[in-house]
Coordinates of C-alpha atoms in Angstrom, one line a residue:
Chain A
M695 CA 103.0 86.0 70.2
I696 CA 100.4 86.3 72.9
K697 CA 98.0 82.5 74.2
V698 CA 95.2 83.0 76.5
E699 CA 93.5 79.8 77.9
N700 CA 90.4 80.0 79.9
L701 CA 91.7 83.1 82.0
V702 CA 89.5 83.2 84.8
K703 CA 91.1 86.3 87.6
E704 CA 88.8 86.5 91.5
F705 CA 89.1 89.8 93.5
K706 CA 88.3 89.0 96.9
L707 CA 85.2 91.2 98.3
S708 CA 85.7 92.6 101.3
K709 CA 82.4 93.2 103.1
K710 CA 81.9 97.1 102.3
Q711 CA 82.4 96.1 98.3
Q712 CA 79.5 93.7 99.3
K713 CA 77.8 96.4 100.0
E714 CA 78.6 98.8 97.5
N715 CA 78.3 96.1 95.1
N716 CA 74.5 94.9 96.7
T717 CA 75.7 91.9 96.0
S718 CA 76.6 88.8 98.6
E719 CA 79.6 86.6 96.4
K720 CA 82.6 86.6 98.6
V721 CA 84.3 87.2 95.6
A722 CA 84.0 88.7 91.9
K723 CA 84.7 87.5 88.7
A724 CA 87.1 89.8 86.6
V725 CA 87.4 87.8 83.9
N726 CA 86.2 84.6 83.9
G727 CA 87.5 82.1 81.3
V728 CA 88.7 84.1 78.4
S729 CA 91.0 82.5 75.6
F730 CA 92.8 84.5 72.5
E731 CA 96.1 84.1 70.8
C732 CA 97.9 87.3 69.2
K733 CA 100.4 86.6 66.4
A734 CA 103.3 88.3 65.8
G735 CA 103.2 90.6 63.6
R736 CA 99.5 91.6 63.7
I737 CA 98.1 94.4 66.2
F738 CA 95.2 92.9 68.4
S739 CA 92.6 95.0 70.2
L740 CA 91.0 94.2 73.4
L741 CA 87.5 96.1 73.1
G742 CA 84.9 96.5 76.2
P743 CA 83.6 99.2 78.1
N744 CA 84.8 100.5 81.3
G745 CA 85.1 97.9 84.0
A746 CA 84.6 94.7 81.5
G747 CA 88.3 93.4 82.4
K748 CA 90.3 94.4 79.8
T749 CA 93.0 96.0 82.3
T750 CA 93.7 92.8 84.4
T751 CA 93.4 90.6 81.6
L752 CA 96.6 92.7 80.5
R753 CA 97.7 92.3 84.4
M754 CA 97.7 89.4 83.8
I755 CA 99.9 89.2 80.5
S756 CA 101.9 91.4 81.7
T757 CA 103.3 89.6 85.0
I758 CA 101.8 91.9 87.5
V759 CA 98.9 90.2 88.8
K760 CA 98.4 86.5 88.6
P761 CA 95.2 84.0 87.0
T762 CA 93.2 82.3 89.5
S763 CA 93.4 79.6 86.8
G764 CA 94.1 79.8 83.1
S765 CA 96.6 79.8 80.8
I766 CA 99.3 82.8 79.8
I767 CA 101.7 81.4 76.7
V768 CA 104.1 84.6 75.8
D769 CA 106.5 84.5 73.2
G770 CA 106.6 80.6 74.3
I771 CA 107.3 81.2 77.6
D772 CA 104.6 80.7 80.6
V773 CA 104.0 83.4 82.5
I774 CA 102.2 81.9 85.5
K775 CA 105.3 79.5 86.0
E776 CA 108.1 81.7 84.5
P777 CA 107.2 85.2 85.3
Q778 CA 110.7 86.9 85.6
D779 CA 111.6 85.6 82.1
A780 CA 108.4 86.7 80.6
R781 CA 108.9 90.0 81.4
A782 CA 111.9 90.4 79.8
K783 CA 110.2 89.8 76.3
I784 CA 107.3 92.6 76.8
G785 CA 107.3 96.0 76.9
F786 CA 104.1 97.2 79.0
L787 CA 102.3 101.0 78.9
T788 CA 99.8 102.5 80.2
G789 CA 98.2 105.6 79.0
S790 CA 98.4 107.0 82.7
T791 CA 102.3 105.6 83.1
G792 CA 103.7 107.7 85.7
L793 CA 107.8 108.4 85.5
Y794 CA 110.6 108.8 87.9
E795 CA 109.8 112.8 88.1
R796 CA 113.4 113.7 90.4
L797 CA 114.7 111.9 87.0
T798 CA 116.0 113.0 83.5
P799 CA 115.0 110.9 80.6
N800 CA 118.8 109.5 81.1
E801 CA 118.6 108.1 83.8
V802 CA 115.2 106.8 83.1
L803 CA 115.9 104.4 80.6
K804 CA 119.6 104.0 82.1
Y805 CA 117.7 102.3 84.9
F806 CA 115.7 100.6 82.9
A807 CA 117.4 99.7 80.6
D808 CA 119.5 98.0 83.7
L809 CA 117.2 96.1 85.0
N810 CA 116.8 94.4 81.7
D811 CA 120.1 93.7 81.4
M812 CA 121.3 95.4 78.3
D813 CA 124.7 95.8 77.3
K814 CA 126.1 99.7 77.2
A815 CA 126.7 99.2 73.4
T816 CA 122.9 97.9 72.9
F817 CA 121.6 100.3 74.9
E818 CA 123.1 103.3 73.9
K819 CA 122.2 102.2 70.3
R820 CA 118.0 101.3 71.2
R821 CA 118.0 104.8 73.0
D822 CA 120.0 107.0 70.5
Y823 CA 117.3 105.4 67.9
Y824 CA 114.3 107.0 69.4
Y825 CA 116.3 110.0 70.7
D826 CA 116.1 110.4 66.6
L827 CA 112.6 109.3 66.0
L828 CA 111.0 110.4 68.7
D829 CA 113.1 114.4 68.5
M830 CA 114.6 114.0 72.4
H831 CA 117.9 115.5 72.2
D832 CA 116.1 119.0 73.4
F833 CA 115.1 117.1 76.4
K834 CA 117.4 114.5 77.5
S835 CA 118.8 115.6 80.1
K836 CA 116.0 117.7 82.1
K837 CA 114.2 116.4 84.8
I838 CA 111.1 115.2 83.5
G839 CA 108.9 116.7 86.1
Q840 CA 109.9 120.0 84.5
M841 CA 108.1 118.7 80.5
S842 CA 105.1 118.8 79.3
T843 CA 102.9 115.8 79.0
G844 CA 103.7 115.4 75.3
M845 CA 106.9 115.4 75.8
K846 CA 106.8 112.6 79.0
Q847 CA 105.4 110.1 76.9
K848 CA 107.5 110.5 73.5
V849 CA 110.4 109.2 77.0
S850 CA 107.2 106.8 78.6
I851 CA 107.4 105.4 74.9
T852 CA 110.8 104.9 75.0
R853 CA 111.2 102.8 78.2
T854 CA 108.4 100.7 76.7
M855 CA 110.8 99.7 73.9
I856 CA 114.7 100.2 75.3
H857 CA 114.9 96.8 75.8
D858 CA 113.0 96.1 72.2
P859 CA 110.6 93.4 73.4
N860 CA 108.7 91.2 71.4
V861 CA 105.2 91.4 73.2
V862 CA 103.9 94.9 73.8
V863 CA 100.9 95.4 76.0
F864 CA 99.1 99.3 75.7
D865 CA 96.6 99.4 78.2
E866 CA 94.5 102.2 76.3
P867 CA 97.5 104.0 75.8
T868 CA 96.1 106.8 74.6
S869 CA 93.5 107.5 76.5
G870 CA 93.6 111.6 78.1
L871 CA 96.2 112.4 75.2
D872 CA 95.9 114.6 73.3
V873 CA 95.7 114.5 69.5
I874 CA 99.5 114.9 69.0
T875 CA 100.6 113.0 71.9
A876 CA 97.9 109.8 70.6
E877 CA 99.1 110.7 67.6
N878 CA 102.8 109.0 68.4
I879 CA 101.6 106.3 70.1
I880 CA 99.5 105.3 67.6
K881 CA 102.5 105.4 65.5
L882 CA 104.3 103.9 67.8
I883 CA 101.2 100.7 67.4
N884 CA 101.7 100.6 63.2
D885 CA 106.1 100.5 63.8
C886 CA 105.9 97.5 66.3
K887 CA 103.6 95.5 63.8
N888 CA 105.7 96.9 61.5
E889 CA 109.2 95.3 63.3
G890 CA 107.2 92.2 63.4
K891 CA 107.0 92.1 66.9
T892 CA 103.1 90.8 68.7
V893 CA 101.5 93.9 70.3
I894 CA 98.0 93.9 72.5
F895 CA 96.2 97.0 73.2
S896 CA 93.0 97.6 74.5
S897 CA 90.9 100.6 73.7
H898 CA 87.0 101.7 73.6
I899 CA 87.2 104.1 70.9
M900 CA 86.4 102.1 67.5
S901 CA 88.2 104.8 65.8
E902 CA 91.6 103.4 67.0
V903 CA 90.8 100.3 66.4
D904 CA 89.1 100.9 63.2
L905 CA 92.7 102.5 62.3
L906 CA 94.8 100.2 63.9
C907 CA 93.9 96.5 64.8
D908 CA 94.2 93.4 62.6
D909 CA 92.5 91.4 65.3
L910 CA 90.1 92.3 68.1
A911 CA 88.0 90.2 71.1
I912 CA 85.3 92.1 72.8
I913 CA 84.7 91.6 76.9
N914 CA 82.4 93.1 78.8
K915 CA 81.4 91.7 82.7
G916 CA 84.7 89.8 82.0
K917 CA 84.0 87.1 79.6
L918 CA 84.6 87.3 76.0
L919 CA 81.9 87.5 74.0
Y920 CA 84.0 88.1 70.5
S921 CA 87.2 86.6 69.0
G922 CA 88.4 87.3 65.5
T923 CA 89.9 88.9 62.5
M924 CA 89.2 93.2 62.2
E925 CA 87.8 91.6 58.2
D926 CA 85.8 89.2 59.5
F927 CA 84.3 91.3 62.0
R928 CA 83.6 94.1 59.2
T929 CA 82.0 91.9 56.4
N930 CA 79.3 90.6 59.5
M931 CA 78.4 93.7 60.8
Q932 CA 74.8 93.5 61.5
T933 CA 74.0 97.7 61.8
D934 CA 75.6 100.4 60.0
T935 CA 79.0 101.1 62.4
L936 CA 81.9 99.8 64.0
T937 CA 80.6 101.6 67.3
G938 CA 76.6 100.0 66.2
E939 CA 77.7 96.9 65.9
F940 CA 79.6 97.3 68.9
I941 CA 77.4 98.7 71.4
R942 CA 75.0 95.8 70.3
I943 CA 77.2 93.5 70.9
V944 CA 77.7 94.2 74.3
N945 CA 73.8 95.0 74.7
E946 CA 73.1 91.2 73.7
N947 CA 75.1 89.3 75.8
Chain B
M1106 CA 122.3 91.3 94.0
K1107 CA 123.5 93.5 90.6
K1108 CA 119.4 93.7 90.3
I1109 CA 119.2 95.0 94.4
I1110 CA 121.9 97.3 93.5
I1111 CA 120.3 98.9 90.7
I1112 CA 117.5 99.6 92.3
A1113 CA 119.0 101.2 95.5
K1114 CA 121.0 103.3 93.6
K1115 CA 118.4 104.5 91.8
E1116 CA 116.7 105.4 94.7
F1117 CA 119.6 107.4 96.1
L1118 CA 119.9 108.8 93.1
D1119 CA 115.4 109.9 93.4
L1120 CA 115.3 110.6 96.9
L1121 CA 119.1 113.3 97.2
R1122 CA 117.2 114.9 94.5
D1123 CA 113.7 115.1 96.2
K1124 CA 113.8 119.1 99.0
R1125 CA 111.5 117.6 100.9
T1126 CA 114.3 114.5 101.9
L1127 CA 117.5 116.9 101.9
V1128 CA 115.4 118.8 104.5
R1129 CA 114.7 116.3 106.0
M1130 CA 116.8 113.9 106.4
I1131 CA 119.8 115.5 106.3
L1132 CA 120.0 119.6 107.3
I1133 CA 117.9 119.2 110.4
P1134 CA 119.4 116.1 111.7
L1135 CA 122.3 118.0 111.1
L1136 CA 121.2 121.2 112.5
V1137 CA 119.4 120.1 115.1
F1138 CA 121.8 119.5 117.9
P1139 CA 123.9 122.9 117.2
V1140 CA 121.2 124.5 117.0
I1141 CA 119.7 123.4 120.2
I1142 CA 123.1 123.8 122.3
N1143 CA 123.1 127.0 121.1
L1144 CA 119.3 127.7 122.0
V1145 CA 120.3 126.3 125.9
T1146 CA 123.0 128.4 126.3
M1147 CA 121.9 131.4 125.0
V1148 CA 119.2 131.4 127.3
Q1149 CA 121.0 130.0 129.8
S1150 CA 124.1 133.3 129.7
S1151 CA 120.9 135.3 129.0
A1152 CA 119.4 134.3 132.1
A1153 CA 121.9 134.2 134.7
E1154 CA 123.2 137.8 133.5
K1155 CA 119.7 138.8 133.8
E1156 CA 119.5 137.9 137.5
A1157 CA 122.4 139.1 138.1
A1158 CA 121.5 142.7 137.4
K1159 CA 118.5 142.8 138.9
E1160 CA 118.3 145.3 142.0
V1161 CA 116.4 143.5 144.9
N1162 CA 114.4 146.2 147.0
V1163 CA 114.3 145.5 151.1
G1164 CA 112.1 146.6 153.2
Y1165 CA 112.8 147.1 156.6
V1166 CA 111.6 147.8 160.1
L1167 CA 114.4 148.3 163.0
N1168 CA 112.0 149.0 165.8
G1169 CA 114.7 150.9 167.4
Q1170 CA 117.7 148.3 167.0
S1171 CA 120.6 149.3 165.5
S1172 CA 121.6 149.2 162.1
T1173 CA 124.7 147.2 161.9
M1174 CA 123.2 144.4 159.8
I1175 CA 121.4 147.0 157.5
D1176 CA 124.7 148.7 157.0
N1177 CA 126.6 145.8 156.2
L1178 CA 124.2 144.7 153.6
A1179 CA 123.9 147.9 151.9
M1180 CA 127.3 147.6 151.1
I1181 CA 126.4 144.7 148.5
P1182 CA 125.6 145.9 145.0
N1183 CA 122.3 145.3 143.5
Y1184 CA 120.9 145.7 146.9
N1185 CA 118.9 148.4 147.6
F1186 CA 117.6 148.6 151.5
Y1187 CA 114.4 151.3 152.2
E1188 CA 113.2 151.8 156.3
F1189 CA 109.7 151.6 157.2
S1190 CA 107.9 153.1 160.3
D1191 CA 106.6 149.3 161.5
S1192 CA 105.0 146.2 160.1
T1193 CA 102.0 147.6 158.8
V1194 CA 103.9 149.9 156.6
L1195 CA 105.7 147.6 155.2
R1196 CA 103.7 144.4 154.5
D1197 CA 101.2 147.1 152.4
E1198 CA 104.9 148.3 150.5
I1199 CA 105.7 144.1 149.8
L1200 CA 101.7 143.7 148.6
G1201 CA 102.3 147.4 146.7
D1202 CA 105.0 145.6 145.1
S1203 CA 108.0 148.5 146.3
V1204 CA 110.0 146.1 147.9
T1205 CA 109.9 142.1 147.5
V1206 CA 111.0 141.6 150.4
G1207 CA 111.0 142.8 154.4
L1208 CA 113.0 142.4 157.5
H1209 CA 111.5 142.8 160.4
F1210 CA 113.7 143.3 164.0
A1211 CA 112.1 142.2 167.6
S1212 CA 111.8 144.7 170.3
N1213 CA 114.6 143.0 171.8
F1214 CA 116.8 142.1 168.8
D1215 CA 120.2 143.7 170.5
N1216 CA 119.7 142.8 173.7
D1217 CA 118.8 139.2 173.5
Y1218 CA 121.8 138.9 171.2
N1219 CA 124.2 140.8 174.1
E1220 CA 122.7 138.4 176.1
G1221 CA 123.5 135.2 174.3
K1222 CA 120.0 134.7 173.5
T1223 CA 118.4 133.8 169.7
P1224 CA 116.3 136.9 168.8
E1225 CA 113.5 137.0 165.7
L1226 CA 114.4 138.3 163.2
S1227 CA 111.0 138.1 160.8
L1228 CA 111.2 137.9 156.9
F1229 CA 108.1 139.0 155.0
Y1230 CA 107.6 137.9 151.7
E1231 CA 105.2 137.1 149.1
G1232 CA 105.7 133.5 147.8
V1233 CA 105.8 134.7 144.2
N1234 CA 109.0 136.5 144.8
Q1235 CA 111.4 133.3 145.7
E1236 CA 114.1 134.0 143.6
D1237 CA 114.3 137.5 145.7
L1238 CA 113.3 135.6 149.0
G1239 CA 116.5 133.1 148.2
K1240 CA 118.8 136.0 147.3
V1241 CA 118.0 137.7 150.4
K1242 CA 118.3 134.8 152.8
F1243 CA 121.8 133.8 151.2
L1244 CA 122.8 136.9 152.6
L1245 CA 121.2 136.9 156.3
T1246 CA 122.9 133.4 156.5
M1247 CA 125.9 134.9 155.5
Q1248 CA 125.2 137.7 158.3
D1249 CA 124.3 134.8 161.1
S1250 CA 128.1 133.4 160.5
L1251 CA 129.5 136.9 160.6
Y1252 CA 126.9 136.9 164.4
T1253 CA 128.0 133.9 165.4
D1254 CA 131.7 134.5 165.1
M1255 CA 131.6 137.4 166.6
R1256 CA 129.3 136.0 169.2
M1257 CA 132.3 133.2 169.8
Q1258 CA 135.1 136.0 170.2
S1259 CA 133.3 137.4 173.1
I1260 CA 133.2 134.6 174.9
D1261 CA 136.7 133.6 173.6
K1262 CA 135.4 130.8 172.4
D1263 CA 136.2 128.7 168.9
Y1264 CA 133.4 128.0 166.2
G1265 CA 134.0 124.8 167.0
F1266 CA 132.6 125.1 170.6
I1267 CA 129.3 125.1 168.7
E1268 CA 129.7 122.5 166.4
P1269 CA 130.7 119.2 167.8
F1270 CA 131.5 117.3 165.0
S1271 CA 131.1 118.1 160.8
I1272 CA 129.9 116.6 158.6
V1273 CA 132.0 115.9 155.4
N1274 CA 131.1 114.4 151.9
R1275 CA 133.2 111.7 150.0
D1276 CA 131.0 110.5 146.9
I1277 CA 133.4 107.6 145.9
G1278 CA 130.3 106.5 143.1
D1279 CA 131.3 106.8 139.4
D1280 CA 129.8 110.7 138.1
N1281 CA 129.4 108.8 134.6
E1282 CA 127.0 106.4 136.7
L1283 CA 125.0 109.2 137.8
I1284 CA 124.9 110.9 134.7
A1285 CA 123.7 107.4 133.0
K1286 CA 120.8 106.8 135.9
Y1287 CA 119.7 110.4 135.2
A1288 CA 120.2 111.7 131.7
G1289 CA 121.7 108.1 129.8
G1290 CA 119.0 107.5 128.4
M1291 CA 118.3 110.2 126.5
L1292 CA 121.1 110.5 124.1
P1293 CA 120.7 107.3 122.0
Y1294 CA 117.1 108.3 122.3
F1295 CA 117.6 111.6 119.8
F1296 CA 120.0 109.4 117.8
L1297 CA 116.5 106.9 117.7
A1298 CA 114.1 109.7 117.2
F1299 CA 116.2 111.1 114.2
C1300 CA 116.2 106.9 112.6
F1301 CA 113.1 106.7 112.7
M1302 CA 112.2 110.2 111.2
G1303 CA 114.9 109.2 108.4
C1304 CA 113.2 106.1 107.8
M1305 CA 110.3 107.6 107.2
I1306 CA 110.6 109.7 104.7
P1307 CA 112.2 106.9 102.4
A1308 CA 110.2 104.3 103.1
I1309 CA 106.9 106.4 102.0
D1310 CA 108.2 108.2 98.9
M1311 CA 109.4 104.2 97.6
F1312 CA 106.8 102.4 97.8
A1313 CA 103.4 104.8 98.5
G1314 CA 104.7 107.6 96.3
E1315 CA 105.6 105.3 93.7
K1316 CA 102.4 103.8 94.5
E1317 CA 100.8 107.6 93.5
R1318 CA 102.7 108.3 90.6
G1319 CA 102.0 105.1 88.6
T1320 CA 105.3 104.1 88.3
I1321 CA 104.9 100.7 89.7
E1322 CA 103.2 99.2 87.5
T1323 CA 106.0 99.3 85.4
L1324 CA 108.8 98.5 87.8
L1325 CA 107.0 95.1 88.3
T1326 CA 106.6 94.5 85.1
T1327 CA 110.5 94.5 84.4
P1328 CA 112.9 91.4 85.1
V1329 CA 113.0 91.6 88.5
K1330 CA 111.9 89.6 91.3
R1331 CA 109.9 91.1 93.8
L1332 CA 112.5 89.9 96.8
Q1333 CA 114.9 92.0 94.8
I1334 CA 112.6 95.0 94.2
V1335 CA 111.9 95.2 98.3
F1336 CA 115.7 94.8 99.6
G1337 CA 117.2 97.1 96.7
K1338 CA 114.6 100.3 98.3
M1339 CA 115.5 98.1 102.0
I1340 CA 118.6 99.2 102.1
V1341 CA 118.3 102.8 100.6
I1342 CA 115.7 103.0 103.6
T1343 CA 117.8 101.6 106.3
T1344 CA 121.0 104.0 104.9
F1345 CA 118.9 107.1 105.2
G1346 CA 117.6 105.7 108.6
L1347 CA 122.1 106.0 109.2
L1348 CA 122.8 108.7 108.1
S1349 CA 120.1 111.2 109.9
A1350 CA 121.6 109.3 113.7
S1351 CA 125.0 110.4 111.9
L1352 CA 124.4 113.2 110.6
A1353 CA 122.8 114.3 113.8
L1354 CA 125.7 112.9 116.1
L1355 CA 128.0 114.9 113.7
G1356 CA 126.2 118.5 114.9
L1357 CA 126.4 117.2 118.2
Y1358 CA 130.1 116.5 117.8
F1359 CA 130.7 119.4 115.6
S1360 CA 128.4 121.6 118.8
L1361 CA 130.4 120.2 121.4
N1362 CA 134.2 120.5 120.1
F1363 CA 133.7 123.8 117.6
M1364 CA 131.4 126.0 119.5
G1365 CA 133.4 126.5 122.2
M1366 CA 130.6 125.8 124.4
E1367 CA 132.2 125.1 127.4
G1368 CA 130.5 124.4 131.2
D1369 CA 129.4 120.6 133.2
F1370 CA 125.9 120.3 130.7
M1371 CA 128.5 120.6 128.0
D1372 CA 131.4 118.6 129.8
T1373 CA 128.5 115.9 130.9
I1374 CA 127.5 115.3 126.4
K1375 CA 130.7 115.0 126.3
G1376 CA 131.8 111.9 129.4
M1377 CA 129.0 110.1 127.3
L1378 CA 130.4 110.0 123.9
S1379 CA 132.8 107.6 124.0
P1380 CA 133.5 106.0 121.2
G1381 CA 132.5 102.7 122.7
L1382 CA 128.9 104.0 123.6
I1383 CA 129.3 105.2 119.7
G1384 CA 130.4 101.7 118.7
T1385 CA 128.5 99.6 120.6
L1386 CA 124.7 102.7 119.2
Y1387 CA 126.1 101.8 115.8
I1388 CA 126.2 97.8 115.4
L1389 CA 122.8 97.9 117.2
L1390 CA 121.5 101.0 115.2
V1391 CA 122.0 98.4 112.1
P1392 CA 119.6 95.7 112.9
L1393 CA 116.9 98.6 114.5
A1394 CA 116.9 100.8 111.0
I1395 CA 116.1 97.7 109.2
F1396 CA 113.2 97.4 112.0
F1397 CA 111.9 100.3 110.8
A1398 CA 112.0 99.8 107.5
G1399 CA 110.4 96.2 107.8
I1400 CA 107.4 98.1 109.7
M1401 CA 107.0 100.8 107.9
I1402 CA 107.0 99.3 104.2
P1403 CA 103.7 97.3 104.8
V1404 CA 102.0 100.4 105.9
S1405 CA 103.1 102.0 103.2
V1406 CA 102.6 99.3 100.6
Y1407 CA 99.2 98.9 101.7
S1408 CA 98.6 102.7 101.4
R1409 CA 96.8 104.5 98.2
S1410 CA 99.3 107.8 98.6
F1411 CA 102.3 109.5 99.9
K1412 CA 99.5 111.3 102.1
E1413 CA 97.8 108.5 103.6
A1414 CA 100.8 106.5 105.0
Q1415 CA 102.1 109.8 106.4
S1416 CA 98.7 109.7 107.9
I1417 CA 99.9 106.3 109.8
L1418 CA 103.1 106.0 109.9
T1419 CA 103.6 109.6 112.0
P1420 CA 101.5 108.4 115.0
L1421 CA 103.9 105.7 114.6
N1422 CA 106.5 107.7 116.4
I1423 CA 104.8 106.6 119.9
L1424 CA 106.9 103.5 119.3
V1425 CA 109.5 105.2 119.6
V1426 CA 109.1 107.7 121.6
L1427 CA 107.1 105.4 124.9
P1428 CA 109.6 102.8 124.7
A1429 CA 111.9 105.4 125.2
I1430 CA 110.5 106.9 127.9
F1431 CA 110.7 104.6 130.1
G1432 CA 114.5 103.7 129.3
F1433 CA 114.9 107.1 131.5
L1434 CA 113.8 106.3 134.2
P1435 CA 115.7 105.8 137.3
G1436 CA 116.0 102.0 137.8
V1437 CA 115.0 100.0 134.9
E1438 CA 117.9 98.4 133.7
L1439 CA 119.1 96.0 130.9
D1440 CA 118.4 92.3 131.5
Y1441 CA 117.3 89.2 130.4
T1442 CA 113.4 90.4 130.2
T1443 CA 114.7 94.1 128.6
S1444 CA 116.9 93.3 126.4
F1445 CA 114.2 91.6 124.5
I1446 CA 111.8 94.3 123.9
P1447 CA 113.2 96.5 120.8
I1448 CA 114.0 100.4 121.1
L1449 CA 114.4 100.3 124.6
N1450 CA 116.6 97.8 124.8
V1451 CA 118.4 99.8 122.7
V1452 CA 118.3 102.9 125.7
L1453 CA 119.2 100.3 128.2
A1454 CA 121.7 99.0 126.3
C1455 CA 123.4 102.8 125.8
K1456 CA 122.5 103.4 129.3
S1457 CA 124.4 100.8 131.1
L1458 CA 127.3 101.4 128.7
I1459 CA 127.4 105.3 130.3
G1460 CA 127.1 103.8 133.6
G1461 CA 130.3 101.1 132.9
H1462 CA 128.5 98.7 133.7
A1463 CA 127.6 96.8 130.8
D1464 CA 127.0 93.5 130.8
M1465 CA 128.3 91.9 127.1
I1466 CA 125.9 88.8 127.2
L1467 CA 122.7 91.3 127.7
I1468 CA 123.7 93.5 124.9
G1469 CA 124.8 90.3 123.0
I1470 CA 121.4 89.4 123.4
T1471 CA 119.9 92.8 122.6
F1472 CA 121.8 92.9 119.5
F1473 CA 120.6 89.0 118.5
S1474 CA 117.0 90.0 119.6
L1475 CA 117.7 93.1 117.0
I1476 CA 118.5 91.4 114.3
I1477 CA 115.6 88.1 114.7
L1478 CA 113.2 91.6 114.4
A1479 CA 114.7 92.6 111.5
G1480 CA 114.3 89.5 109.4
L1481 CA 111.1 88.8 110.5
S1482 CA 109.6 92.8 109.3
V1483 CA 112.1 91.8 106.4
F1484 CA 110.0 88.9 105.6
I1485 CA 106.6 90.7 106.4
S1486 CA 108.1 93.0 104.1
V1487 CA 108.0 91.3 101.0
K1488 CA 104.7 89.0 101.9
Q1489 CA 103.0 92.6 102.2
F1490 CA 104.6 93.7 98.7
G1491 CA 103.9 90.5 97.5
K1492 CA 100.8 90.5 98.2
E1493 CA 99.0 92.3 94.8
G1494 CA 95.2 93.9 96.7
N1495 CA 98.3 95.8 98.2
V1496 CA 100.1 96.9 95.1
L1497 CA 97.2 97.4 92.8
R1498 CA 95.0 99.5 96.3

């Protein structure tokens, strides 16, 4: 479970940035009082146009950046007070996640398993499970730099899931990927839900949201514009399409 | 500690698979001294051989005097003597480069010599032909001694008659002190420079490189403290710095002992490389390498890409070069001020060890000042890595 309350993130603006943004404000609020809850066994989608604050919110949940104020509870752990414990519960994946190109999948996975304090037997069991599931045996000892994008994404998925996290954070996970590779991610998100994990993912692709999510929140310019179930969203739509409704909500606010 | 070691182990593996790292941090330091020493020796011996084989063309105008001296000189190999009628022709021949040095005997040369006077023998030359001039002057000095002997024999006197006393040089100083004064700073400087270069590529690769490749976010979502990440990576940077310096030392040792090179230059370097010097150099190099890592990490953390970090750090080489150059200067010694200046203090400490007048208190101060600087730079590195504005820039 993820519980976010009154989350605020301010970034200091340099004089150059103030000039570029045509503002005299010394700080910019990337996230401004956002609250939502993601339940275990359900897929929560964070929607918003580019620069809405989605990535910043997900980075705060994943402890990469510290909130200016507000609170985040991940699987019962206060992310701000105990970030290291929270990280052990989180798997994090983005569409642009990089991998160590000079290492092999075996080495990368062992590295992340060790950092997550996994014992050898559990690690090997989890690793082999994903090797079978994603058909990775042929390239498990090949250097990542010599792999195709699809192969790399499979390694990224396994790296995210190797320590069996209860909470999985996906930041625009299919961005820039071809259809076949994106399909692997979508399957992974569904598998996480079926395993009872808490899943949050950001996107601006409505078809993906329609296909996957149970709950959704829409944010724009750091502010929460909508939060509710997908079912309620569909029921209360004032336009014909999900995309049209998303645009309407963003424009009206 | 376990997480620090996990990170360090991964970074070692990652870096050792990088060709750029292997070439710049292992191959170049290992080969630089054998290549330089080989080249210097080759160039020196080839130049010496060339010089020895070179023929010198000397013109002369006897001006009606005896040719005894010319006959003596003409017996020496590689010297060709050509007679000219007068000094004008001799000048023209020198300017036309058919001869490089000219001898012009005064019209009363023989008479004056026989009467115990000092006749003139003029030397004609162009300033650019200093080497040939030097050779001819050396021959004439020998003739001068011969003529003096002949004159002394003619009056039945010993050579000592015209030399009331002789000066004998007895240098009671240590050769090492002289070496230390003029060249003592050079050797440690090379190892410092390699240590700095050895630290640079890993520092850039492990922070700016990781940002550029997009792996830093993933690492930050693992249950590892930022302090542990910095320490793990710092171990690798420091080790590679020391490794580069060690490989340079190994290359030098190999050149001196197994490449059959001899001569004063080699003996001088061998004389410098005492176990005491190497031991002290390493003791000082460890905190210095940590200090190098500590100044490189914040730059690398701040940079967006490998290229940006490299463009900022490469000019910092001057930080190593400048203090070291001051250390080369004769008269600049390790004292209570210089022992606090990083890099310069290491060079001067080594210089004092080579000179055999090392003050262990000052070397101790040098070591502890480097430890303090290293600690300070580690603190700054951790702080900078903790700033999300830098990491996610």
